[in-house]
Short mmCIF file of C-alpha atoms in Angstrom, two decimals:
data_model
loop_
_atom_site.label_atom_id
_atom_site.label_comp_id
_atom_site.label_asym_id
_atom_site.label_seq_id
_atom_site.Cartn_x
_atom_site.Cartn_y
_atom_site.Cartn_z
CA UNK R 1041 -93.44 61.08 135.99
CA UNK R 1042 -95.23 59.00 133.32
CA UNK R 1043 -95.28 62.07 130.81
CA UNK R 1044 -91.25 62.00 130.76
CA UNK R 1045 -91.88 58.46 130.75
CA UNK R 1046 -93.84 58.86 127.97
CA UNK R 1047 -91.72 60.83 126.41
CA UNK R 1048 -88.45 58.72 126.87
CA UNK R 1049 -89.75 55.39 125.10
CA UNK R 1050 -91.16 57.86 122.08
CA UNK R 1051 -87.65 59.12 121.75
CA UNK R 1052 -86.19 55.78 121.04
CA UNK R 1053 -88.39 55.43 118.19
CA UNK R 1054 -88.74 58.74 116.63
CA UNK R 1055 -86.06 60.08 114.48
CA UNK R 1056 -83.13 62.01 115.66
CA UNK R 1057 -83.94 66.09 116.63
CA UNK R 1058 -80.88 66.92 115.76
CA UNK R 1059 -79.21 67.69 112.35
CA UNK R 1060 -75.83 65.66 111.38
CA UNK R 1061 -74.05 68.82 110.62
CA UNK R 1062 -71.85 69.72 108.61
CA UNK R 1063 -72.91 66.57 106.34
CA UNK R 1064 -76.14 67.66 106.19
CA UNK R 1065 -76.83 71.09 105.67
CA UNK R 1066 -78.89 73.52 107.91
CA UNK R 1067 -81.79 74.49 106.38
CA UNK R 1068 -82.65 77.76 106.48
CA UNK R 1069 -85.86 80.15 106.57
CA UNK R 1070 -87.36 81.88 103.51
CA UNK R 1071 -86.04 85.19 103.74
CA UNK R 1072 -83.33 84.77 106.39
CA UNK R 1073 -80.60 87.07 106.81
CA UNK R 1074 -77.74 84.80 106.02
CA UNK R 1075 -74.78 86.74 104.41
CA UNK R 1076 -74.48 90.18 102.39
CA UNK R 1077 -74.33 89.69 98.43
CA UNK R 1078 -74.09 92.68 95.96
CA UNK R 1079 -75.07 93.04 92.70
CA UNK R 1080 -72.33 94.33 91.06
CA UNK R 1081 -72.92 95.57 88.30
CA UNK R 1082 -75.82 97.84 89.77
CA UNK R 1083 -73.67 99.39 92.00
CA UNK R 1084 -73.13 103.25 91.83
CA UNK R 1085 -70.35 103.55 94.66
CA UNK R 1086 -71.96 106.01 96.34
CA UNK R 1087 -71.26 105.03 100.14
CA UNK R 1088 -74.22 105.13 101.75
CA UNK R 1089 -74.20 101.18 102.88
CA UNK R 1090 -70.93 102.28 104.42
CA UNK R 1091 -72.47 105.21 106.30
CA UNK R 1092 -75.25 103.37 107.63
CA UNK R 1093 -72.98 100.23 108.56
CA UNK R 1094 -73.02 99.99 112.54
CA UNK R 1095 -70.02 97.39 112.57
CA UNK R 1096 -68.34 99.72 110.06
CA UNK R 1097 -67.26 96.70 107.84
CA UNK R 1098 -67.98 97.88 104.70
CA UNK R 1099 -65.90 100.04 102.59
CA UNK R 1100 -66.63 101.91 99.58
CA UNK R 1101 -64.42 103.88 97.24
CA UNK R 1102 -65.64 106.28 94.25
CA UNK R 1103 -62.56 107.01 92.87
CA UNK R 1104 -61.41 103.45 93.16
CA UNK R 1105 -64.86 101.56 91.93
CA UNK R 1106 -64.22 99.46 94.92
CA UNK R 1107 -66.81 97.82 97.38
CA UNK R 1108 -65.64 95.60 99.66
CA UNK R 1109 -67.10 93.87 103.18
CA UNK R 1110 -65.36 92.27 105.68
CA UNK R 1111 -68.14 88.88 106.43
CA UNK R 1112 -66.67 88.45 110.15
CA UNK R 1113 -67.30 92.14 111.34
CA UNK R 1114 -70.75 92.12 109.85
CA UNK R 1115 -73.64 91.65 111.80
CA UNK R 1116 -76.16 90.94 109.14
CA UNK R 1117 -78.66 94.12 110.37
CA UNK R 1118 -79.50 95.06 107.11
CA UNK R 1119 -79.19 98.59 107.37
CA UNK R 1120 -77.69 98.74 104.35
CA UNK R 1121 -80.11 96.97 102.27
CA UNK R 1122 -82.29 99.69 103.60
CA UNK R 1123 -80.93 102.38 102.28
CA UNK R 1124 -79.49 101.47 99.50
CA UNK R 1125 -80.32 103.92 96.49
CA UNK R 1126 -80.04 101.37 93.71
CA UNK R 1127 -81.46 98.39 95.54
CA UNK R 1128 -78.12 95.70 94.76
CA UNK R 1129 -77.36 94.95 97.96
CA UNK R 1130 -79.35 91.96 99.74
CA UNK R 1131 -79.00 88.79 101.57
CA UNK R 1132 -77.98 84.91 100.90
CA UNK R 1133 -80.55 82.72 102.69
CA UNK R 1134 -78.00 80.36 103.74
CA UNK R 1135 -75.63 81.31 106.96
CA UNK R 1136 -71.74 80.99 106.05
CA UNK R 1137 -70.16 77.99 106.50
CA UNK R 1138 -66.80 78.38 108.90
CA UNK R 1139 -63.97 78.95 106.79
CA UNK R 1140 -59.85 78.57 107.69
CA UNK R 1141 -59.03 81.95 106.41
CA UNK R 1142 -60.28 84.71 106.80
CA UNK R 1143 -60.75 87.00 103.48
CA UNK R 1144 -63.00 90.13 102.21
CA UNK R 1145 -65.77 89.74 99.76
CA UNK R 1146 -64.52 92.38 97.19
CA UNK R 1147 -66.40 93.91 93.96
CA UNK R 1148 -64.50 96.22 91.51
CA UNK R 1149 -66.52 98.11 88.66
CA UNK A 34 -67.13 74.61 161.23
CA UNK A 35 -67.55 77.69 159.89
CA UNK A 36 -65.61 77.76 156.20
CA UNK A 37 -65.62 80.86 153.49
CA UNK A 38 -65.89 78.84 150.19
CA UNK A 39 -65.44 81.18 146.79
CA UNK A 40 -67.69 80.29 143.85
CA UNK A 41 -67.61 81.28 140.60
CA UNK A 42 -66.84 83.29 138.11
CA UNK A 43 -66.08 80.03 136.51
CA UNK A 44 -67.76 77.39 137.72
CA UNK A 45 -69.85 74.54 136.42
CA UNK A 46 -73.24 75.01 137.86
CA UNK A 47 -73.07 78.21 137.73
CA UNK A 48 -75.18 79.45 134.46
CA UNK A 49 -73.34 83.11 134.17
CA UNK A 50 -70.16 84.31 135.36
CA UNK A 51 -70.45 86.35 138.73
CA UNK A 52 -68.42 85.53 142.17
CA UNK A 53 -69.74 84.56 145.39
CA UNK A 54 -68.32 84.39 148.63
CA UNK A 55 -69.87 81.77 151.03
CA UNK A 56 -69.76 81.71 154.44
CA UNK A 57 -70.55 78.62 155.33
CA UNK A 58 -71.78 76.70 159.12
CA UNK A 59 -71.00 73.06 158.00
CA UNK A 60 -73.32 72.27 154.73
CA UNK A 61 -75.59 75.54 155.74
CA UNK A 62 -74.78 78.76 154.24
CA UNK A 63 -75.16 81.92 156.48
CA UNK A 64 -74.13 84.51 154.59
CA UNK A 65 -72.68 85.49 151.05
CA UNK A 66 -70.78 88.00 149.34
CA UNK A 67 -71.86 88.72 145.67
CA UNK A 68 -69.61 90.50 142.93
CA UNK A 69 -70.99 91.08 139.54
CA UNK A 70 -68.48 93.09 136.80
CA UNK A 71 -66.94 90.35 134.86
CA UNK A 72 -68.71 90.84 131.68
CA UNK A 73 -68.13 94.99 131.18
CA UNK A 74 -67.92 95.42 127.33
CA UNK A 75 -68.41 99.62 127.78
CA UNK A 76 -71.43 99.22 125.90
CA UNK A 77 -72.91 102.10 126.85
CA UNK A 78 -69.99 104.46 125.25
CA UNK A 79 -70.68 102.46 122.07
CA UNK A 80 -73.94 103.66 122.05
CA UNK A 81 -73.34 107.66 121.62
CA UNK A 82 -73.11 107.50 118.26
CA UNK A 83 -75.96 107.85 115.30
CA UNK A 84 -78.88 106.92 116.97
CA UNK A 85 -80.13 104.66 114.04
CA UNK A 86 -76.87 102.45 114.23
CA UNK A 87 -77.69 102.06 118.14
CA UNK A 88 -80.85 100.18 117.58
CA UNK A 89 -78.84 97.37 116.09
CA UNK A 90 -76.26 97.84 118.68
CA UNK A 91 -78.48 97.78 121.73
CA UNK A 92 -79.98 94.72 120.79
CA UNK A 93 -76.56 93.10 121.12
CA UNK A 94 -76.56 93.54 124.58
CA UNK A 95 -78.24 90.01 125.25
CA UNK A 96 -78.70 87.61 123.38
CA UNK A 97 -82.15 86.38 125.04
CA UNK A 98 -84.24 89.41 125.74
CA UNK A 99 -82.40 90.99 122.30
CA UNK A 100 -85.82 92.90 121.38
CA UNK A 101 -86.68 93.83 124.29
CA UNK A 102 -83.57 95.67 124.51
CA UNK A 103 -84.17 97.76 120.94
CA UNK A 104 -87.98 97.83 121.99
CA UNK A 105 -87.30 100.25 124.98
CA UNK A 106 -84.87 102.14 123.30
CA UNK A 107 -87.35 103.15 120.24
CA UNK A 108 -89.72 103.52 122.69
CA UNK A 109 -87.59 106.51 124.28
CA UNK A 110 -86.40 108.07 120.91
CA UNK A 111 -89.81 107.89 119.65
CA UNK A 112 -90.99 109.78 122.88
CA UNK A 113 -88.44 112.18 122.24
CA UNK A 114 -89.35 112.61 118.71
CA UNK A 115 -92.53 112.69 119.44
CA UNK A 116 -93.68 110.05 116.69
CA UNK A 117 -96.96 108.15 116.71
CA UNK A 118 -96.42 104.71 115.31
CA UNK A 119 -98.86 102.77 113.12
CA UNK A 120 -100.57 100.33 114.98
CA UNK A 121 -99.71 97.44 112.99
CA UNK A 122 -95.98 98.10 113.99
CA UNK A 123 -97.41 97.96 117.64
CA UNK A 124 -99.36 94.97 117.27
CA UNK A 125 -96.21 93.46 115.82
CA UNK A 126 -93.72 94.40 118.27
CA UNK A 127 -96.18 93.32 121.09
CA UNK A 128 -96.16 89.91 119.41
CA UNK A 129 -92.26 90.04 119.19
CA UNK A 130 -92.01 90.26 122.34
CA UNK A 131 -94.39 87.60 123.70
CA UNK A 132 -92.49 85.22 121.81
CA UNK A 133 -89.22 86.41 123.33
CA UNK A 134 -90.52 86.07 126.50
CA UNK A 135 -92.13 82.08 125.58
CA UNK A 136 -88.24 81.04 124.67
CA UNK A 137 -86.37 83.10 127.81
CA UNK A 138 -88.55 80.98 129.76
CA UNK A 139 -88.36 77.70 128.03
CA UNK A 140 -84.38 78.35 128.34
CA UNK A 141 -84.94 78.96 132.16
CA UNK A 142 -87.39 75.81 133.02
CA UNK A 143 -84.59 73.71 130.96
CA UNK A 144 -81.59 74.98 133.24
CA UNK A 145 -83.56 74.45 136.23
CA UNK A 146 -84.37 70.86 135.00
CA UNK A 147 -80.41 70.97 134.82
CA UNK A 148 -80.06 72.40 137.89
CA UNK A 149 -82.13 70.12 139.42
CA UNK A 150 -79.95 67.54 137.76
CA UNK A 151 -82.31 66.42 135.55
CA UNK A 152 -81.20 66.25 131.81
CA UNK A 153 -84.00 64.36 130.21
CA UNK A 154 -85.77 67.66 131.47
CA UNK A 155 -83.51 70.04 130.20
CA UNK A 156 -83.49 68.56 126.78
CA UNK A 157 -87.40 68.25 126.24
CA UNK A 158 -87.51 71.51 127.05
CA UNK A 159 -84.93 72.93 124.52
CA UNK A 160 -86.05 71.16 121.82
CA UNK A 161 -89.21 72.28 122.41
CA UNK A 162 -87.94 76.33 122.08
CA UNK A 163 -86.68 75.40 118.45
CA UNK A 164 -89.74 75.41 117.92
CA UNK A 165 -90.10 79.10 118.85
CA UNK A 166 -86.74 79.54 117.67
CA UNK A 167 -87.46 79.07 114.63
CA UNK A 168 -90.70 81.06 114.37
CA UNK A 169 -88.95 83.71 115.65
CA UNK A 170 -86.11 82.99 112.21
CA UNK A 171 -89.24 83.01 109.54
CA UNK A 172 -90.53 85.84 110.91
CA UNK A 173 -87.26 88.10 111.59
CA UNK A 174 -84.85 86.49 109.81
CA UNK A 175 -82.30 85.71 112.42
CA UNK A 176 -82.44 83.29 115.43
CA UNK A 177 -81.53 86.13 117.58
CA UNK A 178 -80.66 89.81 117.16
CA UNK A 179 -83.90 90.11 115.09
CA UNK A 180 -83.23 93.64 113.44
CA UNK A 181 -86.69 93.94 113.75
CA UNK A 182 -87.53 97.13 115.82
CA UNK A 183 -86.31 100.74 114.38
CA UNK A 184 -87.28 103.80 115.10
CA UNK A 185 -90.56 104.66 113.20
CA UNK A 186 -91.98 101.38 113.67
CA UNK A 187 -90.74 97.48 112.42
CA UNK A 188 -88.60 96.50 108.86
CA UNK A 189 -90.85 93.29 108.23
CA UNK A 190 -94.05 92.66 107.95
CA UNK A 191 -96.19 89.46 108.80
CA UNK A 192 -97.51 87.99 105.88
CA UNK A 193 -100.20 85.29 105.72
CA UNK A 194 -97.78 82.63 105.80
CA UNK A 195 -96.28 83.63 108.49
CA UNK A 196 -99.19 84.42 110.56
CA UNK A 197 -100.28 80.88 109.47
CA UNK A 198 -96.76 79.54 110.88
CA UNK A 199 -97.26 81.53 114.29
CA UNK A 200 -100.50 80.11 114.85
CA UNK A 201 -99.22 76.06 113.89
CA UNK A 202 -96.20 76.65 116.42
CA UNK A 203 -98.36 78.22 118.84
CA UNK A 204 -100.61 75.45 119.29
CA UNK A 205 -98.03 72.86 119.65
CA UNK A 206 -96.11 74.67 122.01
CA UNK A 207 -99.20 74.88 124.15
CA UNK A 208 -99.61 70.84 123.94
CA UNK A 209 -95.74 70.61 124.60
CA UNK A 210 -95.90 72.90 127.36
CA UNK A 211 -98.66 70.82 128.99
CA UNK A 212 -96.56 67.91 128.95
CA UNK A 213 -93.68 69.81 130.58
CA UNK A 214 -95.34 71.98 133.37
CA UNK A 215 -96.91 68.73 134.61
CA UNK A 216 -93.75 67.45 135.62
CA UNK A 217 -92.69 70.70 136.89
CA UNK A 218 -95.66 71.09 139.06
CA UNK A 219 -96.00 67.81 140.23
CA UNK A 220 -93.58 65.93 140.59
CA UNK A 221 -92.89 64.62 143.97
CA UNK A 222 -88.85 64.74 144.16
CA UNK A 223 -88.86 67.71 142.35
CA UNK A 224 -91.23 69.66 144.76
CA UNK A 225 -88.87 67.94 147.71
CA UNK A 226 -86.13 69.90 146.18
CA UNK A 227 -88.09 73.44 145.99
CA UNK A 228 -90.77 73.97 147.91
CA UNK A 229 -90.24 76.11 151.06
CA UNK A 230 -86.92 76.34 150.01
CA UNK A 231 -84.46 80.21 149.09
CA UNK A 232 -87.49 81.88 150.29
CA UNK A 233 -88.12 85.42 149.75
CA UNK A 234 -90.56 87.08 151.62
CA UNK A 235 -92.87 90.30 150.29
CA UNK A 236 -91.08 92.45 152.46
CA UNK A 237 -87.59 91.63 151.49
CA UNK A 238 -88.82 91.34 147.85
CA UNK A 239 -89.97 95.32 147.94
CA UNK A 240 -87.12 96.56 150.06
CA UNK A 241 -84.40 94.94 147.62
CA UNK A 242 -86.40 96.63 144.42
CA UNK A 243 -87.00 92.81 142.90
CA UNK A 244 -88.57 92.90 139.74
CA UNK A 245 -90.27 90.59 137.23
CA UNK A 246 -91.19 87.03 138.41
CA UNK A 247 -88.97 86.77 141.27
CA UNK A 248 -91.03 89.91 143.05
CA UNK A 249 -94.16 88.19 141.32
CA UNK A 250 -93.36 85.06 143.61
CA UNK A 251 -93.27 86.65 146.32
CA UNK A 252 -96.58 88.04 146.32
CA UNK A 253 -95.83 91.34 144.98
CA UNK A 254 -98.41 91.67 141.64
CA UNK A 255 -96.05 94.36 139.92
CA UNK A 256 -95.97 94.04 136.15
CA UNK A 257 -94.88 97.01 133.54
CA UNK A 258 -97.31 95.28 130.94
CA UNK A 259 -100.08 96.75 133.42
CA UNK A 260 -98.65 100.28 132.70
CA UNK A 261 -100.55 100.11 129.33
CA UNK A 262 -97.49 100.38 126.23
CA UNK A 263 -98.06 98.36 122.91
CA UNK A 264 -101.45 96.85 122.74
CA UNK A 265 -101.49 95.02 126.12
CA UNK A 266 -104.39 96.46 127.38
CA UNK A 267 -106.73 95.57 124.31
CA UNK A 268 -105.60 91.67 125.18
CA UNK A 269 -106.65 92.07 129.04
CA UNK A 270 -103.01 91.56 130.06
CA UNK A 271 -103.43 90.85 134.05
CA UNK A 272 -100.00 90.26 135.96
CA UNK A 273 -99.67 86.87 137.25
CA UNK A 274 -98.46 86.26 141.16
CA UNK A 275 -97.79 83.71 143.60
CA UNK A 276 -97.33 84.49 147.37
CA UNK A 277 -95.08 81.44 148.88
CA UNK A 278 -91.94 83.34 147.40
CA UNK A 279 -89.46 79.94 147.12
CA UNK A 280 -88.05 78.19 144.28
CA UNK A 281 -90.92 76.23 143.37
CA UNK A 282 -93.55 79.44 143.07
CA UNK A 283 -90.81 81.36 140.71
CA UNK A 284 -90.87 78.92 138.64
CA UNK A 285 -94.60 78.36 138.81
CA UNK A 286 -94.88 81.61 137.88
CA UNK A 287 -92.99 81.14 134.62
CA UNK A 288 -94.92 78.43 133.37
CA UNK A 289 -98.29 80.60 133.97
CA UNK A 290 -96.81 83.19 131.97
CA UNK A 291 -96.22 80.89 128.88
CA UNK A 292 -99.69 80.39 128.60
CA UNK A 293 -100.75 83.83 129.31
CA UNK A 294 -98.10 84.79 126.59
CA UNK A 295 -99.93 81.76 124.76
CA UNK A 296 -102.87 83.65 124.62
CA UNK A 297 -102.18 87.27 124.16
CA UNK A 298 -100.00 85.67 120.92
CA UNK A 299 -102.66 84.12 119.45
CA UNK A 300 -105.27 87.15 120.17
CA UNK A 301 -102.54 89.52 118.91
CA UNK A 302 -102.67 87.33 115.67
CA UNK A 303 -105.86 87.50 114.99
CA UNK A 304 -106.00 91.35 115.22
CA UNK A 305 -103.21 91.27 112.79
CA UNK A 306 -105.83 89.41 110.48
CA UNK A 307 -108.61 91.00 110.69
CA UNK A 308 -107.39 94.54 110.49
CA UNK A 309 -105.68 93.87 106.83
CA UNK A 310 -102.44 95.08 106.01
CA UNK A 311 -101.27 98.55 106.71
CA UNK A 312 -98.09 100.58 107.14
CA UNK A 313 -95.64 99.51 109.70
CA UNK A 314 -93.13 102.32 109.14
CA UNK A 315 -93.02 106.10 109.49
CA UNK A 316 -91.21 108.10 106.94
CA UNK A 317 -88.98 109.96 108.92
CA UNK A 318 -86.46 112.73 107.14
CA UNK A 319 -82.73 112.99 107.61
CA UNK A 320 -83.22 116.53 109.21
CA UNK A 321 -85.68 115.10 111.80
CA UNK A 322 -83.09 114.21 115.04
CA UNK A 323 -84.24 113.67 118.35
CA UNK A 324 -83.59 116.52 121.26
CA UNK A 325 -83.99 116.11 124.48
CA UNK A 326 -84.56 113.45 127.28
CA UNK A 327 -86.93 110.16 128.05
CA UNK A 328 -86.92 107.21 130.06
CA UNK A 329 -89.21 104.13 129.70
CA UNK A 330 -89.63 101.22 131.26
CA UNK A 331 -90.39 97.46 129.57
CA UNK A 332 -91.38 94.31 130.55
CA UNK A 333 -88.22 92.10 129.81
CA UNK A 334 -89.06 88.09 129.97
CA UNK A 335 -86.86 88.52 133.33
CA UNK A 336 -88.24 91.79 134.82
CA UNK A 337 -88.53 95.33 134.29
CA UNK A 338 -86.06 96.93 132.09
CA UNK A 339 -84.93 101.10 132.28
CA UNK A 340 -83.95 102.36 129.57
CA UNK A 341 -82.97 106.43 129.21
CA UNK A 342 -81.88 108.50 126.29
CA UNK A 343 -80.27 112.25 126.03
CA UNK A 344 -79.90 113.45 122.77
CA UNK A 345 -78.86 117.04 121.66
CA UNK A 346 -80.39 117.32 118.21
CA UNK A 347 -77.10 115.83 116.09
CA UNK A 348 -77.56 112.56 114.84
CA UNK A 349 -75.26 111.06 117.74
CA UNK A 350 -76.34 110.54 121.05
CA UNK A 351 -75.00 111.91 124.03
CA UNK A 352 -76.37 109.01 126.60
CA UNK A 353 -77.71 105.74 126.77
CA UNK A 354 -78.57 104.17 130.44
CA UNK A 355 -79.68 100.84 130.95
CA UNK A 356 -80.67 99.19 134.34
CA UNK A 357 -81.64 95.41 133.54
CA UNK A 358 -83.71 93.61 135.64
CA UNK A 359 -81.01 91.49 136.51
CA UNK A 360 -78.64 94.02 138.07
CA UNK A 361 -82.07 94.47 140.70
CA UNK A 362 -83.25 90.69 141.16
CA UNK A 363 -79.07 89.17 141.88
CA UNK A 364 -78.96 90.72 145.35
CA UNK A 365 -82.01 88.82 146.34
CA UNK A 366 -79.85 86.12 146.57
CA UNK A 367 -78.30 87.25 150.05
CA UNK A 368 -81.86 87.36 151.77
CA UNK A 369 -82.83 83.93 150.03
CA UNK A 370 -79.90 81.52 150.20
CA UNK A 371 -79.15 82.25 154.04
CA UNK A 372 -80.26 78.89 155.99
CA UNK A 373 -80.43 76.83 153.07
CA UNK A 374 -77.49 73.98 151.89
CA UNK A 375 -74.98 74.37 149.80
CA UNK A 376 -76.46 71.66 147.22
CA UNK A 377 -79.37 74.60 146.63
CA UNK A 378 -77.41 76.95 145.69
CA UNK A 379 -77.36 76.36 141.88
CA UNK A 380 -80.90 75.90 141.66
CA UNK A 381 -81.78 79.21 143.60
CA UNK A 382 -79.02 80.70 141.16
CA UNK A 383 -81.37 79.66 138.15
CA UNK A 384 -84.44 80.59 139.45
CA UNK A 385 -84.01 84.12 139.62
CA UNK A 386 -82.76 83.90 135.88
CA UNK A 387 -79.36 85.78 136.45
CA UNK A 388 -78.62 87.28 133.05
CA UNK A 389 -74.77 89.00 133.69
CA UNK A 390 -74.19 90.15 129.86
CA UNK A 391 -77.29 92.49 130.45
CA UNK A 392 -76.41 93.51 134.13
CA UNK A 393 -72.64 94.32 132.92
CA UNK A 394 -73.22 95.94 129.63
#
């Protein structure tokens, strides 16, 4: 009883435990798996990110030069970091921020 | 008067979506009616395809036991495959999943505290599993769905800092945790409200097939830790029991855990430092696919888990079972809430930690 007590009269005077979101942004851990980012110009097209995509949201073309994920099917696994060959693909620390329409992050070569 | 009141799937106190019909004397419930079905996602036909992808699919099952979920699943291919996995990966996955359990349980002591109708309760203790939250974000990357496990061993390693950053939030959730179990345990009104009350006895508890800390309650000292996978038995894991089988031992039972998980953490930790750094994945080549059959079993923070695999030697699967702990512990409610009023029945709900998502698939 006195702990909560306790507890309650601290909380007037300690700062707030929340975050005033979206003013202030979220931070986020060193090496979190935010959002997929490629480094275009490393890319070889070769479609093995899209193989080993469980949410099958991204699509490659060879004949095309044209990578292309969809950020609201992924589920930011990383399997495709893993086995990419050329080592462009990788991860934004910060989460997305919602957006009002929907669109593809696209790379052409 | 005897009245048939449905509850649920949507209701307010109710935590997850499942239907009850109760047959009610007055204010005393005599008998009920459960349904469960209303969150079927035909996860399990998802699963037969490469069985790489599945270990990020299976942890999508539930949000809150997430590893635990990819962590019996490798367990089974790797049986299948007959792998060995480096013992760093072990020691890291065993750590995984102590800190899973320490924030399923900090969730469940904060419901009840809701339950209970106590939200000063309820918020101290969910602030407190940020704490764990976030641990679990600077280790894994993600708040949940870790993409930790795969099969072979883990994808990230625990550096210094981190290990440094486990021990910090460790300690302080201990303290924190001190603070809240005292109220828990103590506190007058609150043990009006749960002692002697949705009893379960042994018997009941064995014949319905309870599992995890709601069979623990009642006196039955069964815990799939004790079967020896990971490293528990280097960390003296011993299963932890109470025999008056009501509200008030379940969650007793839980807060015991969190410091046994406390401890086996912070031993697991220091292993991790003193035996250096090492490998924590197996190479394993595109020709090697599993063939054949295996079913584990896993200590999930809400009870023992099944998991079964069938593969045919492609790269897609041809089954995936799962029987959560739930799906065995939710029909416990129809020996426990008989005799007891209808104002109990949302904190009896809680205390048997009803996860549906898992139980429905």
């Amino acid at each position: 009883m006195l702990t909560m007590l306790k507890n309650a009269i601290l909380n007037l005077v300690k700062p707030s435990a929340t975050i005033n979101y979206p003013f202030t942004p979220i931070p986020s851990a060193k090496e979190a798996r935010g959002a997929l980012k490629i480094d275009g110009p490393l890319c070889i097209f070769c479609g093995l990110c899209s193989k080993a995509c469980p949410a099958q949201a991204i699509q490659v073309s060879r004949a095309d030069k044209h990578w292309e994920v969809d950020p609201y099917q992924c589920v930011n696994c990383g399997a495709c970091v893993d086995v990419c060959p050329k080592k462009c693909l990788g991860f934004e620390e910060k989460y997305t921020a919602a957006a009002q329409k929907k669109s593809n992050v696209e790379f052409n070569g | 008067m005897k009245t048939v009141i449905p509850f649920g799937p949507q209701h307010p106190v109710l935590p997850e979506p499942f239907h009850v019909k109760l047959h009610m004397e007055g204010e005393t419930i005599e008998g009920l009616d459960l349904q469960v079905g209303y969150c079927h996602r035909g996860l399990e036909r998802i699963f037969q395809t490469d069985y790489k992808k599945v270990t990020f699919l299976i942890e999508r099952i539930c949000g809150i036991c997430s590893f635990l979920h990819t962590l019996g699943y490798v367990r089974a291919v790797e049986e299948i495959m007959e792998l060995t996995v480096p013992r760093r990966a072990l020691i890291i996955r065993t750590i995984m999943a102590e800190l899973e359990r320490i924030h399923s349980h900090l969730l469940i002591i904060g419901l009840y505290g809701d339950a209970l109708g106590y939200e000063n309760y309820f918020m101290q203790s969910w602030r407190d599993r940020e704490l764990v939250m976030e641990l679990l974000e600077y280790i894994s990357g993600n708040r949940v769905n870790y993409a930790m496990n795969q099969v072979g061993g883990v994808r990230r390693d625990l550096d210094e800092d981190r290990v440094k950053a486990a021990h910090k939030a460790i300690d302080e959730l201990e303290k924190r945790t001190g603070d809240i179990s005292k109220v828990l345990l103590n506190d007058v009104s609150i043990k009006l409200r749960t002692q002697g009350i949705a009893k379960l006895s042994k018997e009941d508890a064995i014949a319905l097939g309870t599992v995890g800390p709601v069979a623990r309650a009642s006196g039955v000292a069964y815990d799939v830790r004790n079967t020896g996978y990971l490293i528990y038995p280097e960390l003296n894991f011993k299963p932890i029991w109470e025999t008056a089988g009501d509200n008030y031992a379940r969650m007793q039972v839980r807060i015991r855990e969190l410091f046994e998980s406390y401890r086996m953490v912070r031993e697991a930790l220091k292993l991790l430092e003193t035996e250096g750094s090492g490998e924590i994945m197996l190479a394993i080549k595109p020709n090697q696919r599993p063939n054949g059959q295996a079913f584990v079993r896993t200590e999930a923070p809400r009870g023992e888990c099944f998991h079964y695999v069938k593969a045919n030697g492609t790269p897609d699967l041809e089954r995936v079972r799962v029987r959560t702990p739930t799906y065995a512990n939710i029909y416990a409610l129809t020996k426990m809430l008989p005799g007891a009023d209808l104002a109990d029945l949302p904190v009896a709900v809680v205390t048997i930690d009803p996860c549906l998502s898992c139980t429905d698939r």
